[in-house]
Amino acid sequence: MVHTKTDKFIGLEQKYAANTYKPIDVVIERGEGAWVVDVDGKRYLDCLSAYSAVNQGHCNPRIKAAMLEQLDRVTLTSRAFRNDKLGPFLQTLSEVTGYDMAIPMNSGAEAVEAAIKAARKWGYAVKGIPDNQAEIITFTGNFHGRTISVISFSSEEQYKAEFGPLTPGFKIVEYGNVEALKEAITPNTAAILVEPIQGEAGVVVPPVDFLKDAFDVCKANNVLFIADEIQTGLGRTGKLFASDHAGIRPDIITIGKALSGGFYPVSAAIADKEILGLFKPGDHGSTFGGNPLGAVVAKTALDVLMDENLIERAAEMGEYFMGRLRRLECEHIIEVRGQGLLIGMELNVPARPFAYELKAKGVLAKETHDNVIRFAPPLVISKEDIDWAMEHIEAVFN
Ligand SMILES: *Cc1c(COP(=O)(O)O)cnc(C)c1O
């Protein structure tokens, strides 16, 4: 029996979509800034922002205008030909990040794949690792996407079960454990691949010196440091990159999510020319990677981030939000942790019922790994929005 529009759309998804997700049952029809409205007209504050892909806020007017303008010009050329938008986008990306160049892709997983290819190539061409022996070290609890190679080094059994055979060449060591990293490095290690904060694992923040120490270990052993900042990058944690908090400059950084401005998937692996300059025509590619529509969207997404001071805002609003969450009095809250506007609240009970209670009050958040609720609103969120959310969060938890 269909009672509401919400039920109707859920029914369609359940009938026609492969059952790979277990969403919170809200059917969103519109969005503006930090707010969304569902098909039955109810308003919600979005405290997930599509896993940080809408840092600039829903339907950001400046990105939308740039995209609409480009829609009247040309959308896809493939890189068989050149277009007048890719160069300016990559120039802005280089100026904003301080890295020489980038390889433009679409999804986050593709950026990770591109980074792995770049690191392996560097391993053979520069470090002199024997053919097909390159190793990449990853960490427990990691999330880097869903392709076969990327799930091959997941420590999550469900991500791999019944999807083998898996890709060789990866090791997994304990996240946060520098000694374990040291022991795992061999002369064939090309790179480590690490999230500065593990978002999907439940906003897991490593021990204070871990990133700096791991970086030093890499430098001492001629091993590349790849930071996956697809979720933590582009302002989310209150710095351009979460790696900045540790005072390190990774050799390769993967970005995605917010590079899209929430409009159109764009990702990239960025590095200096000593690494990305090793690629030759034919080594890698993507039909949609670097297309003019995506390039305009991503350039404007970066411009908005910088011009509207969203990085400083994430630091300020994050401190305020986290401070208020930490003052909640609830026997079920074990810890509130995170950086900037990437906040995890760990409970000693399943988090999903709380996510539903929050939804009923108009606050959209989702559990990650059973007992953690992630609060990661668009960076455009105002203090008033947070106050509004806290009233409801307090009602649910206190
Ligand atoms: C989301 C995410 C990815 C994968 O991005 P997709 O666009 O879903 O392929 C990779 N790494 C991290 C850290 C992520 O959060």
Tab-separated table of N, CA and C and ligand atoms in Angstrom, residues 107-109 112 143-145 195 200 228 230-231 257, ligand 1:
chain	number	residue	atom	x	y	z
A	107	SER	N	35.583	9.391	-10.522
A	107	SER	CA	35.229	8.968	-9.167
A	107	SER	C	36.463	8.923	-8.269
A	108	GLY	N	36.213	8.852	-6.972
A	108	GLY	CA	37.313	8.752	-6.025
A	108	GLY	C	38.133	7.490	-6.229
A	109	ALA	N	37.439	6.371	-6.421
A	109	ALA	CA	38.150	5.105	-6.607
A	109	ALA	C	39.106	5.194	-7.798
A	112	VAL	N	42.221	6.969	-6.809
A	112	VAL	CA	43.083	6.069	-6.043
A	112	VAL	C	43.819	5.116	-6.992
A	143	PHE	N	39.304	2.895	3.845
A	143	PHE	CA	38.312	2.911	2.770
A	143	PHE	C	38.858	3.769	1.640
A	144	HIS	N	39.023	3.132	0.474
A	144	HIS	CA	39.550	3.878	-0.669
A	144	HIS	C	38.677	3.700	-1.907
A	145	GLY	N	37.517	3.064	-1.766
A	145	GLY	CA	36.641	2.886	-2.915
A	145	GLY	C	36.298	1.428	-3.126
A	195	GLU	N	44.707	7.309	4.816
A	195	GLU	CA	43.755	8.397	5.073
A	195	GLU	C	44.216	9.132	6.333
A	200	GLU	N	35.193	6.628	6.692
A	200	GLU	CA	34.238	5.522	6.650
A	200	GLU	C	34.405	4.571	7.824
A	228	ASP	N	45.143	9.759	0.901
A	228	ASP	CA	43.816	9.765	0.304
A	228	ASP	C	42.986	10.811	1.045
A	230	ILE	N	40.224	12.217	-0.270
A	230	ILE	CA	38.962	12.329	-1.002
A	230	ILE	C	37.848	12.816	-0.089
A	231	GLN	N	37.883	12.379	1.167
A	231	GLN	CA	36.873	12.831	2.129
A	231	GLN	C	37.381	13.955	3.026
A	257	LYS	N	35.178	13.794	-4.342
A	257	LYS	CA	34.033	14.309	-3.582
A	257	LYS	C	33.812	15.820	-3.765
B	1	LIG	C1	34.479	8.202	-0.813
B	1	LIG	C2	35.898	7.810	-0.712
B	1	LIG	C3	36.560	7.147	-1.760
B	1	LIG	C4	35.842	6.648	-2.995
B	1	LIG	O1	35.241	7.637	-3.735
B	1	LIG	P1	34.131	7.230	-4.829
B	1	LIG	O2	33.828	8.516	-5.524
B	1	LIG	O3	32.958	6.686	-4.084
B	1	LIG	O4	34.740	6.211	-5.711
B	1	LIG	C5	37.913	6.888	-1.625
B	1	LIG	N1	38.583	7.257	-0.515
B	1	LIG	C6	37.982	7.884	0.518
B	1	LIG	C7	38.799	8.276	1.696
B	1	LIG	C8	36.620	8.176	0.466
B	1	LIG	O5	36.024	8.761	1.502
